Structures are given as structure tokens and as C-alpha cells.
CSV table of C-alpha atoms in Angstrom, one decimal:
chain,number,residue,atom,x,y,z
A,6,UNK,CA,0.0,0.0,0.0
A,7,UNK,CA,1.5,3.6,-1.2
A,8,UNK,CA,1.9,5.7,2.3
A,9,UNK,CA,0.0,9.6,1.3
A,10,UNK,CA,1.2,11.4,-1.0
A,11,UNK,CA,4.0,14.4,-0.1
A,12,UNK,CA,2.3,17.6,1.1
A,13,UNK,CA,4.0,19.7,-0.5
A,14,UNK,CA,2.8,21.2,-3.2
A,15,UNK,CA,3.7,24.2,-5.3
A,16,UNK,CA,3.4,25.7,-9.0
A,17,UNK,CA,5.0,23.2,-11.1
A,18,UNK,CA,5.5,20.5,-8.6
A,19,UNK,CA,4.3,16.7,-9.4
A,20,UNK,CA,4.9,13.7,-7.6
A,21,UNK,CA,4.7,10.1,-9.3
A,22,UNK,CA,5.1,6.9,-7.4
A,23,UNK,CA,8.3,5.4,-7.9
A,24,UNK,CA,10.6,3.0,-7.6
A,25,UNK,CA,8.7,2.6,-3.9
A,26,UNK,CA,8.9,6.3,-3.2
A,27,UNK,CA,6.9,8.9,-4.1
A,28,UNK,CA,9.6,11.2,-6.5
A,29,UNK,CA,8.7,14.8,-7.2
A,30,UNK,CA,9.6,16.9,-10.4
A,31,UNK,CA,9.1,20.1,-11.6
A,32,UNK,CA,7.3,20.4,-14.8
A,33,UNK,CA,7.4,23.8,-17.4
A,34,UNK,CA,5.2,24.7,-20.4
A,35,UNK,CA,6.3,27.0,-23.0
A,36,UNK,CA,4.9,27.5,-26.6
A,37,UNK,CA,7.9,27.2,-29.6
A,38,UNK,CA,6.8,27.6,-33.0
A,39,UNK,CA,3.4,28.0,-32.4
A,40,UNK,CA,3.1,24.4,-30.4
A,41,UNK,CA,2.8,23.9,-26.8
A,42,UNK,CA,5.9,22.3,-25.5
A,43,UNK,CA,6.6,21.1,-21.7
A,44,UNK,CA,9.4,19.4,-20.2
A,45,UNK,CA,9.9,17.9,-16.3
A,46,UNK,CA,13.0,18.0,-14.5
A,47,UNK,CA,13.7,15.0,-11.7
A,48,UNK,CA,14.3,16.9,-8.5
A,49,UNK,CA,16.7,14.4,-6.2
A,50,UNK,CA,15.8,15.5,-2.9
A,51,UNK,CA,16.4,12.5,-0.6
A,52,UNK,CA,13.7,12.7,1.5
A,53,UNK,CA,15.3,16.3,2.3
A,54,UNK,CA,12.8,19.1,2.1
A,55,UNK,CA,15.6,22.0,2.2
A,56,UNK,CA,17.3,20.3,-0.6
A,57,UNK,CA,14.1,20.3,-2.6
A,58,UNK,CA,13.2,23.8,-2.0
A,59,UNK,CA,16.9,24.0,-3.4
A,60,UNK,CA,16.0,22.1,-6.4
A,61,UNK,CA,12.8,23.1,-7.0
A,62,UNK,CA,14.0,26.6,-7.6
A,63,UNK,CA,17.0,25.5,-9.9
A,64,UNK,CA,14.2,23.9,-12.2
A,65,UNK,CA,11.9,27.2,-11.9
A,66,UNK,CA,14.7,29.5,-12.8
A,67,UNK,CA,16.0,27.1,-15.5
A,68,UNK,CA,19.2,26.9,-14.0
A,69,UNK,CA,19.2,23.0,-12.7
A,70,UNK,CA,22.3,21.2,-14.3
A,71,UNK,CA,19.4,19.1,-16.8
A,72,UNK,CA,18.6,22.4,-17.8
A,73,UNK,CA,21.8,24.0,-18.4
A,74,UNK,CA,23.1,23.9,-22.1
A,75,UNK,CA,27.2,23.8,-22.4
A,76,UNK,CA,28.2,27.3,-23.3
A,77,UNK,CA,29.5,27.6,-26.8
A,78,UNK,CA,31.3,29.8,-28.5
A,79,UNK,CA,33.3,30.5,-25.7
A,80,UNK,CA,36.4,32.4,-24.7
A,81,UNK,CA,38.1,28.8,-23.7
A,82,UNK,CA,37.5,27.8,-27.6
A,83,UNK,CA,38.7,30.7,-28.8
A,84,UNK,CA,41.6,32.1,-26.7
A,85,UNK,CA,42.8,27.9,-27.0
A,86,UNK,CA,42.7,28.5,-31.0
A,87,UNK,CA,44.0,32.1,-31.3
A,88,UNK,CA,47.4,30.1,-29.5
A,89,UNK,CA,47.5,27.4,-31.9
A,90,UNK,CA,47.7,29.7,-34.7
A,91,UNK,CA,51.2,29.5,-35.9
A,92,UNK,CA,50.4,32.3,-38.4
A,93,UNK,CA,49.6,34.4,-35.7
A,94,UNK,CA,52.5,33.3,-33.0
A,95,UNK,CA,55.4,33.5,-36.0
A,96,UNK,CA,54.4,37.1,-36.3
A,97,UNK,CA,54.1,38.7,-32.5
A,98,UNK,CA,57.5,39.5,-31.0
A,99,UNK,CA,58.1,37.0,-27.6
A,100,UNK,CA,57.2,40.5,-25.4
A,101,UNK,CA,54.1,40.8,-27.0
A,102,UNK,CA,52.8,37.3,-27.0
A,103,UNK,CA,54.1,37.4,-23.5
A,104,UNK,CA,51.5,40.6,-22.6
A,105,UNK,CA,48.3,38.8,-24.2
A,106,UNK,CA,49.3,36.0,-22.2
A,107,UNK,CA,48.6,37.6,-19.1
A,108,UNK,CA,45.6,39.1,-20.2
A,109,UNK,CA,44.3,35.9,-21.2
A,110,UNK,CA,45.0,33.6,-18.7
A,111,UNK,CA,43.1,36.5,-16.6
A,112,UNK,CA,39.8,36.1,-19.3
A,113,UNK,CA,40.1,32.1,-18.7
A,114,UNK,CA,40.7,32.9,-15.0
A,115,UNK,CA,37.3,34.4,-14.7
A,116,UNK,CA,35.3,34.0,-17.9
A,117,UNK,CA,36.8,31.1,-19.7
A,118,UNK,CA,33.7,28.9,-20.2
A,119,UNK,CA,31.2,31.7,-21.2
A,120,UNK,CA,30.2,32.4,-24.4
A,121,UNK,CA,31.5,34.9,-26.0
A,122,UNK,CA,28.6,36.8,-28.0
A,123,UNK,CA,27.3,37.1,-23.6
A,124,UNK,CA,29.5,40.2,-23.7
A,125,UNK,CA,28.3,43.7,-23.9
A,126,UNK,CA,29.7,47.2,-24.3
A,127,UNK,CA,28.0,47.9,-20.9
A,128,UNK,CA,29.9,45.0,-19.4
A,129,UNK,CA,33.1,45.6,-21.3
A,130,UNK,CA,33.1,49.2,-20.1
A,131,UNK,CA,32.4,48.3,-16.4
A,132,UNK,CA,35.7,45.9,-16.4
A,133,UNK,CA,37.5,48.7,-17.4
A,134,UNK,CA,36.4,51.4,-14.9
A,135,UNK,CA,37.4,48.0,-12.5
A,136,UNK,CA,41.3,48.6,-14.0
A,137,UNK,CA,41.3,52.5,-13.6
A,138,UNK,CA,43.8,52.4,-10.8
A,139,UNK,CA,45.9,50.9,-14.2
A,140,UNK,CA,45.7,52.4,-17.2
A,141,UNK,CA,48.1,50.6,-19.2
A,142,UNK,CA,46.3,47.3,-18.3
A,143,UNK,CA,43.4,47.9,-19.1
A,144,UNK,CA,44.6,49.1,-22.2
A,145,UNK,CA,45.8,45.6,-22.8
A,146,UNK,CA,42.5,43.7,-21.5
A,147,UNK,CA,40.5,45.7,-24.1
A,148,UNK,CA,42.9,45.3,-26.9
A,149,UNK,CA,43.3,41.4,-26.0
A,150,UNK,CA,39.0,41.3,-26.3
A,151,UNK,CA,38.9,43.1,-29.5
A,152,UNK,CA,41.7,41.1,-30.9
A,153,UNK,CA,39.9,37.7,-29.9
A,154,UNK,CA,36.3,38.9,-31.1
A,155,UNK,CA,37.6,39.8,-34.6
A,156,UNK,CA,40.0,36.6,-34.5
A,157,UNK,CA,37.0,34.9,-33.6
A,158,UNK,CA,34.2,36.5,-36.1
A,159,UNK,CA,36.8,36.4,-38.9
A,160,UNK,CA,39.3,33.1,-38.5
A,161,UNK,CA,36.6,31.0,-36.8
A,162,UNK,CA,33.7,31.9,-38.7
A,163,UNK,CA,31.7,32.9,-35.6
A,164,UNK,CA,28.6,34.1,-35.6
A,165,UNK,CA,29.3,37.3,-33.2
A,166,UNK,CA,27.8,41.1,-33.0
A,167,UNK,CA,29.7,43.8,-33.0
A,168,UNK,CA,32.8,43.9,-31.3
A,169,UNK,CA,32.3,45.4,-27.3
A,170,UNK,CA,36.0,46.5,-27.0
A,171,UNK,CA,36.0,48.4,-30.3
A,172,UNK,CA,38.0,51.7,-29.8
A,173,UNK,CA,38.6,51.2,-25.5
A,174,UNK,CA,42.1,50.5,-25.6
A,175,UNK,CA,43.0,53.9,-25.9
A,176,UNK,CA,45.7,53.9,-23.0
A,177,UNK,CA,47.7,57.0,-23.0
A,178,UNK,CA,49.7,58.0,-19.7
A,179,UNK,CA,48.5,61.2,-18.1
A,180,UNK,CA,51.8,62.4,-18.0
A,181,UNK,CA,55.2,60.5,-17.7
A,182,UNK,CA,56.6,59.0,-14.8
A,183,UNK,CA,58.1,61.6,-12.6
A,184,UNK,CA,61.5,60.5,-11.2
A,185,UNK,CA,61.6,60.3,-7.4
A,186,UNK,CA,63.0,64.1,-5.6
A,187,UNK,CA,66.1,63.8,-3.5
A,188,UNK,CA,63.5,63.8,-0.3
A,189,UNK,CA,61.7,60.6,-1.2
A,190,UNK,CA,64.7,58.6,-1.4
A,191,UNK,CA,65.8,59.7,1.7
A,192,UNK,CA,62.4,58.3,3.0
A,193,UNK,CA,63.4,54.8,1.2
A,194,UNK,CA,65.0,53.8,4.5
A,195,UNK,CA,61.8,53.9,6.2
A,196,UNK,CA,59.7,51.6,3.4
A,197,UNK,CA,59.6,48.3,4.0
A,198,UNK,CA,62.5,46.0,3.1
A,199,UNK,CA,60.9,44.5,0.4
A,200,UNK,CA,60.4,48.1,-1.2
A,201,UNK,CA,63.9,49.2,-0.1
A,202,UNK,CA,65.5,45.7,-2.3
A,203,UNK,CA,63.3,46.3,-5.2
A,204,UNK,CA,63.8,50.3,-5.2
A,205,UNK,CA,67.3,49.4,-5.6
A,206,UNK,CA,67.4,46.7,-8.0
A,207,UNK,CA,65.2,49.5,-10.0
A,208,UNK,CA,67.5,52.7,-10.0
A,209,UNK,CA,70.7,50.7,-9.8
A,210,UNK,CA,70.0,48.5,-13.0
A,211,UNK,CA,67.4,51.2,-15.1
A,212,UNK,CA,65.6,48.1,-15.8
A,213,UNK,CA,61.6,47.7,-15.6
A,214,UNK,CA,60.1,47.0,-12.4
A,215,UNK,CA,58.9,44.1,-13.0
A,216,UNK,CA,62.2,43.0,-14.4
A,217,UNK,CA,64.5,44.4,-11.9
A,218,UNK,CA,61.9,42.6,-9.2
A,219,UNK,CA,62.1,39.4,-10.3
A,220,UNK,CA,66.0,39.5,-10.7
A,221,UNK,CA,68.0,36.1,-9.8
A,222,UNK,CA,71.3,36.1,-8.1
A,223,UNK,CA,72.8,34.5,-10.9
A,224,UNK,CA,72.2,37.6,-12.6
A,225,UNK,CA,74.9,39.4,-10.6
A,226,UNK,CA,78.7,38.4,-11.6
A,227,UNK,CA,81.5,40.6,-10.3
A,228,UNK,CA,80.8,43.6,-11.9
A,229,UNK,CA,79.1,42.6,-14.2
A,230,UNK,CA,74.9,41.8,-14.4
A,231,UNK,CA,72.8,40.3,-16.9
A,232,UNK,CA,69.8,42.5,-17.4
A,233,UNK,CA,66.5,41.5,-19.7
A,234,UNK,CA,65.4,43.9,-22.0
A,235,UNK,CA,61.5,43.1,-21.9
A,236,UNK,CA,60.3,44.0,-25.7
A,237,UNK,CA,62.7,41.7,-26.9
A,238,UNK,CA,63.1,39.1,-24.6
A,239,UNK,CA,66.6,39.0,-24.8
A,240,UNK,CA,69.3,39.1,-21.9
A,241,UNK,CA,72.5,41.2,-22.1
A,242,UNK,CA,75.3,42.1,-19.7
A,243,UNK,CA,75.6,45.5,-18.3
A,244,UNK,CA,78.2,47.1,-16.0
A,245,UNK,CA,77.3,47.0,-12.2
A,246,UNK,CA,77.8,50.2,-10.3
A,247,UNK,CA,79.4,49.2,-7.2
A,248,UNK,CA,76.7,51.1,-5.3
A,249,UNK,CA,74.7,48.4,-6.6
A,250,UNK,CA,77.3,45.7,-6.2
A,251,UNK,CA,77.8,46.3,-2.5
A,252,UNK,CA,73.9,46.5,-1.5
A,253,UNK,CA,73.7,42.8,-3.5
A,254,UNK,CA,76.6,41.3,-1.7
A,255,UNK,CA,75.2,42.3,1.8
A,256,UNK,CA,71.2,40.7,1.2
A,257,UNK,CA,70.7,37.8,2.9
A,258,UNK,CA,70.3,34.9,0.8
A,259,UNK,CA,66.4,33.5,0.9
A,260,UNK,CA,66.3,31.8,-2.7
A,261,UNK,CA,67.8,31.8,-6.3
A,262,UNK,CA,65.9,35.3,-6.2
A,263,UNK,CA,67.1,38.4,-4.6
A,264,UNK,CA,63.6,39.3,-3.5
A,265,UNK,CA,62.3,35.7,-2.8
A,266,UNK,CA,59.3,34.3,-2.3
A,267,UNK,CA,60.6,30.7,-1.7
A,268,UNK,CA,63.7,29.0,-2.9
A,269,UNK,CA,63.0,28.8,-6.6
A,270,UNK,CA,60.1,31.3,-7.2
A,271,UNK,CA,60.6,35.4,-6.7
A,272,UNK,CA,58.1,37.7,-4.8
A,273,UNK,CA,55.3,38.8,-7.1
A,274,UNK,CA,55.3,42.4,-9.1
A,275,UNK,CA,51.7,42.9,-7.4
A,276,UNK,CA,53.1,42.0,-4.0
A,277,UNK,CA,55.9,44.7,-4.1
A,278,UNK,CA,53.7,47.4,-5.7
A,279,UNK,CA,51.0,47.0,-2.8
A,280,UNK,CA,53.5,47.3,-0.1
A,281,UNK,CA,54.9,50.3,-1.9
A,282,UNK,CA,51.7,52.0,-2.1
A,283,UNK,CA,51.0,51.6,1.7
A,284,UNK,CA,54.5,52.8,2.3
A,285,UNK,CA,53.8,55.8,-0.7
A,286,UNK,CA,50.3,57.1,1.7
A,287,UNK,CA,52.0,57.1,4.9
A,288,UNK,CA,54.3,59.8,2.9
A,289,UNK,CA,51.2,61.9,2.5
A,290,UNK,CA,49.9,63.9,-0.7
A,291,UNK,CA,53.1,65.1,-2.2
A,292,UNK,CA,54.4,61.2,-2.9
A,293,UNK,CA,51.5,60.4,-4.4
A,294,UNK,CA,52.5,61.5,-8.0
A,295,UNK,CA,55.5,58.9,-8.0
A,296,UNK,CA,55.3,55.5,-8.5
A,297,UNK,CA,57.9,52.3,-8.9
A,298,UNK,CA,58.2,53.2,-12.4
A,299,UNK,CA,60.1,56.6,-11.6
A,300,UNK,CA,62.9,55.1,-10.0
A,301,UNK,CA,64.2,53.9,-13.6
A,302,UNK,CA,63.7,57.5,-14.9
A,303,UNK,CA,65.6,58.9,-12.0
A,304,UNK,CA,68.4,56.7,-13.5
A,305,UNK,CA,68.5,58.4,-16.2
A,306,UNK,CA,68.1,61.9,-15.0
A,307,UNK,CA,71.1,60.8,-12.6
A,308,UNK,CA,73.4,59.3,-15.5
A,309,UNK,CA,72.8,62.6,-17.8
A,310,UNK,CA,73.8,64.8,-14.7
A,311,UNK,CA,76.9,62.5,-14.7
A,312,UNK,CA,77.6,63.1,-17.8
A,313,UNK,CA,76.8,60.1,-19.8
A,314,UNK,CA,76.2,60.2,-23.1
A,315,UNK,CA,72.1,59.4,-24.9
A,316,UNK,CA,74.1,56.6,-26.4
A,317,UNK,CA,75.2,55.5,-23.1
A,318,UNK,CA,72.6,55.5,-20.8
A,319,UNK,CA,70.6,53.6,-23.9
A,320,UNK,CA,73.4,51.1,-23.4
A,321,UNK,CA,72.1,51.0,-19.6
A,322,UNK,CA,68.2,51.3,-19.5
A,323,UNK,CA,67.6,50.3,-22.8
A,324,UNK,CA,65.1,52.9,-22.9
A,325,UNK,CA,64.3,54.3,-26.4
A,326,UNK,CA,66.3,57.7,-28.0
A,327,UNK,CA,63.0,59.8,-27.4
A,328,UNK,CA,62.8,59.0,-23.9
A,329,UNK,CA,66.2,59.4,-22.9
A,330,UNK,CA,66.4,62.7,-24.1
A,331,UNK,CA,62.9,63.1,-22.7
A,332,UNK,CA,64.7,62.7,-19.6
A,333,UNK,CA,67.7,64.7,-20.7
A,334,UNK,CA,65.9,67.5,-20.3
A,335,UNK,CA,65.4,67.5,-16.8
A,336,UNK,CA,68.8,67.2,-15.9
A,337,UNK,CA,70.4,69.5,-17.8
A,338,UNK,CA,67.2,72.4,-16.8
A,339,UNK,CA,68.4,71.3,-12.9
A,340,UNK,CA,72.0,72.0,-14.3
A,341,UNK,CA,71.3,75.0,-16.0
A,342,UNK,CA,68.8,76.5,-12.8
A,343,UNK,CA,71.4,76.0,-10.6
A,344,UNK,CA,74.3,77.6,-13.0
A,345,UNK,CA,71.7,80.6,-13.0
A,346,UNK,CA,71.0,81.1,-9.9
A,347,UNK,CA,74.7,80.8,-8.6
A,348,UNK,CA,75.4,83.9,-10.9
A,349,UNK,CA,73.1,86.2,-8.7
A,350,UNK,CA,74.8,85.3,-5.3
């Protein structure tokens, strides 16, 4: 004899007798081409009326796993095809491949199984204003969505709207990096030591941060140090100031980095740039206009005051013609001010 029937009972809900049991699903109607359709959904609840409830809403809102259609289209597909393209990857330099990288391994991060034609401009636009803090990458996110949508709609044959990045990855800097003022490096002492060994690696080498961060030891010879030069990905050897030298030899060694995380892997970009914007607010509002990225130009204010050549300092920073004499400038105006003002004392 069948015991009564469940009393629960809401807008959708059947119960059949089953397999002993009486076994409730949800049942929907909807009308496609003119013809009513209907589907029901078994809700395993095990004799658990909170894990019904669960169910039962998962089938009303169309979102229990029966219900749920694979994503298409999706970035996964795409981003996994767009890297398999030897066309593509025989014609990016190793730096640039390197940048889409990172912007794409942060889309599969996050978004890798959605499709694709989900995106909009309102979307697109609200990721951005997420990246304001930086400009430059959110240059690259948009660019890296506009270049997968069109390799997508024209390589793949995909069937996609218009593109939601088009014309966002205008990045421009505000203004260049300001190199640090005497007074802030004075403060260095007082930033943690993280900030102090990466400050350092920074204005000693004129490399990028993120380069001069994630320097090995084995980078350091004498004096002599192997420095990467970023757009190229290639390595070369540049003269170490013994400045530089001396601050090396006296860090305590933690790993093959010199700012180490463990023994084989170095502290993080992110990790270093957090502590030194905690360290950059405690110096109040006039720091606030410098940033890790000014240390490198200092070096090349500090090398043009010393009377190195453009061709020179190249040779150190590897920074560009235009910039160096960008750069220039400064240093010889501080020269000139001060040859100035000398002549009315």
C-alpha cells in the first residue's frame, strides 16, 4: 500500500510513485513555433525538504544542471585556437605574446567557459572602470577582447555582434613617470625591506620594475649583471655600479631570487607594488604623484647629470632615444637653474 502522498505542493511540482517512493519533479510549459511544448525535470531531494526547496528553484529558474546547455562559442574555444595559430604566433614579437598572455590567462581565469557573443559594451566598459587604478592594463584587456572577437568572427567563422572593446584600448599615460625628488629617497629607508631591495634593483640596474623585481642572483657576476630587456626578450650584460654591487653582496640569501618568495620562485610584481603604495600614503599627498616606475627614470636623470652620453645611458636602461632625451631635459634644466641662480649670489 502507497503511504499519502507528499504535502508539498507548489506551481510546477508533481509527484509520481516510484521506484517505492513517491519522487517529485518540476514540470514547465512554453509554446515554440506555435506548439505547446513542456518538459519535467527529476528533482533528487532524498527525502530532504531543504534540498528540494533547493532544487525546486534550480528547475523554476531554469538553472538546474538538466537544464543547463554547455556554453558555446566560448572564450576557452577561442583564446585555445587564437594560441594554436602559428600564423599568428610567428608574427608577434616574444614581449608581445608574452603581454596577451597575461591578459588571457586572466579572461580564462574568470570567464573562460562563457560564451563569448554574452559580452556587452556595458559589461566591457564596467571591467575597465574596475582597472582604472591601471591604465596601461586595461589598455591591454580591451585590446586582448577586440583582438579575440575579430580573430573569432573572422578566422573562426563565428557568428558574433559587433565587437564590445572596439575603440577602448586607448591607453595614454596622463603624463610620464616623474622621477623620485632627493627627499623621497631619503624616506626609502623607512619603506619596508621588500620596497627598499626592489627600489634598488630598480634605479641601480634602469631596468623595468617588474624585471629588476624578479632578478636572480645569478644575474649578478662581479661587476658585471645580466639584465633583460623586456620587448625583446633577450638578456644582455651591463656594468654593475658598485653602489649596486655592495647592496647585493650584503642581502641575505632567501632563494635563487634576490627578493624571494621561496627558494626557486621570486616575490610577485603585485606583492611589491601593494606594499609600496601603503609605504607611498603614509608619505602623504606630495608622494602620491610617483610611482615604482620613476625610480628607472631617475636613473636616467642621474646618469645625464653624470655626464653620460644618450648613447650610453641607452646602453644602460635600454630605454628608447625619445625618452632618454625626454629625460635629458630635466637634468640639464636642474643643471642650468642652478648655473643661474649661482650667478646672482
Amino acid at each position: 500500500m502507497k503511504p499519502p502522498k507528499p504535502r508539498i505542493q507548489r506551481k510546477g511540482l508533481i509527484w509520481r510513485w516510484e521506484r517505492g517512493a513517491w519522487q517529485p519533479y518540476h514540470r514547465s510549459y512554453w509554446t515554440e513555433d506555435g506548439k505547446p511544448r513542456q518538459k519535467e525535470v527529476f528533482l533528487a531531494w532524498g527525502g530532504d525538504e531543504v534540498e528540494l526547496d533547493r532544487m525546486y528553484w534550480l528547475a523554476r529558474s531554469g538553472k538546474h544542471a538538466t537544464q543547463v546547455r554547455p556554453a558555446t562559442h566560448t572564450w576557452r574555444e577561442c583564446i585555445v585556437e587564437w594560441r594554436s595559430d602559428l600564423t599568428i604566433q610567428g608574427e608577434l614579437a616574444p614581449s608581445t605574446k608574452k603581454s596577451y598572455r597575461r591578459a588571457m590567462d586572466t579572461i580564462l581565469e574568470k570567464n573562460g567557459g562563457k560564451d563569448m557573443r554574452d559580452l556587452t559594451r556595458k559589461q566591457m566598459r564596467a571591467a575597465l572602470s574596475n582597472l582604472a587604478a591601471t591604465p596601461r592594463k586595461a589598455s591591454r584587456y580591451a585590446q586582448t577582447i577586440s583582438i579575440l572577437w575579430n580573430y573569432a568572427a573572422k578566422e573562426l567563422d563565428w557568428p558574433l555582434g559587433p565587437n564590445p572593446a572596439s575603440g577602448l584600448a586607448k591607453y595614454k599615460p596622463a603624463r610620464e613617470y616623474e622621477p623620485w625628488p632627493d627627499w623621497m629617497i631619503a624616506k626609502l629607508n623607512t619603506a619596508p625591506e621588500r620596497v627598499q631591495i626592489a627600489a634598488e634593483l630598480i634605479r641601480g640596474t634602469g631596468q623595468r620594475p617588474s624585471a629588476a623585481i624578479t632578478m636572480r642572483r645569478d644575474q649578478f657576476a662581479g661587476e658585471w649583471m645580466t639584465v633583460v630587456d623586456e620587448k625583446s626578450d633577450e638578456m644582455f650584460p651591463v656594468y654593475c655600479p658598485d653602489r649596486l654591487r655592495v647592496f647585493v653582496d650584503g642581502l641575505p640569501k632567501r632563494g635563487a631570487h634576490m627578493l624571494a618568495k621561496n627558494l626557486t620562485e621570486p616575490v610577485g610584481y603585485s606583492s611589491i607594488e601593494h606594499a609600496f603604495r601603503t609605504w607611498r600614503k603614509d608619505l602623504g599627498e606630495r608622494a602620491k604623484p610617483f610611482t615604482l616606475h620613476g625610480l628607472r627614470k631617475l636613473a636616467i636623470v642621474e646618469l645625464a647629470e653624470a655626464g653620460a652620453s644618450d648613447a650610453e645611458i641607452q646602453a644602460v636602461t635600454g630605454q628608447s632615444a625619445q625618452m632618454v632625451a625626454f629625460y635629458r631635459k630635466k637634468a640639464n634644466r636642474k643643471a642650468l637653474s642652478k648655473a643661474a641662480q649661482k650667478r646672482r649670489e
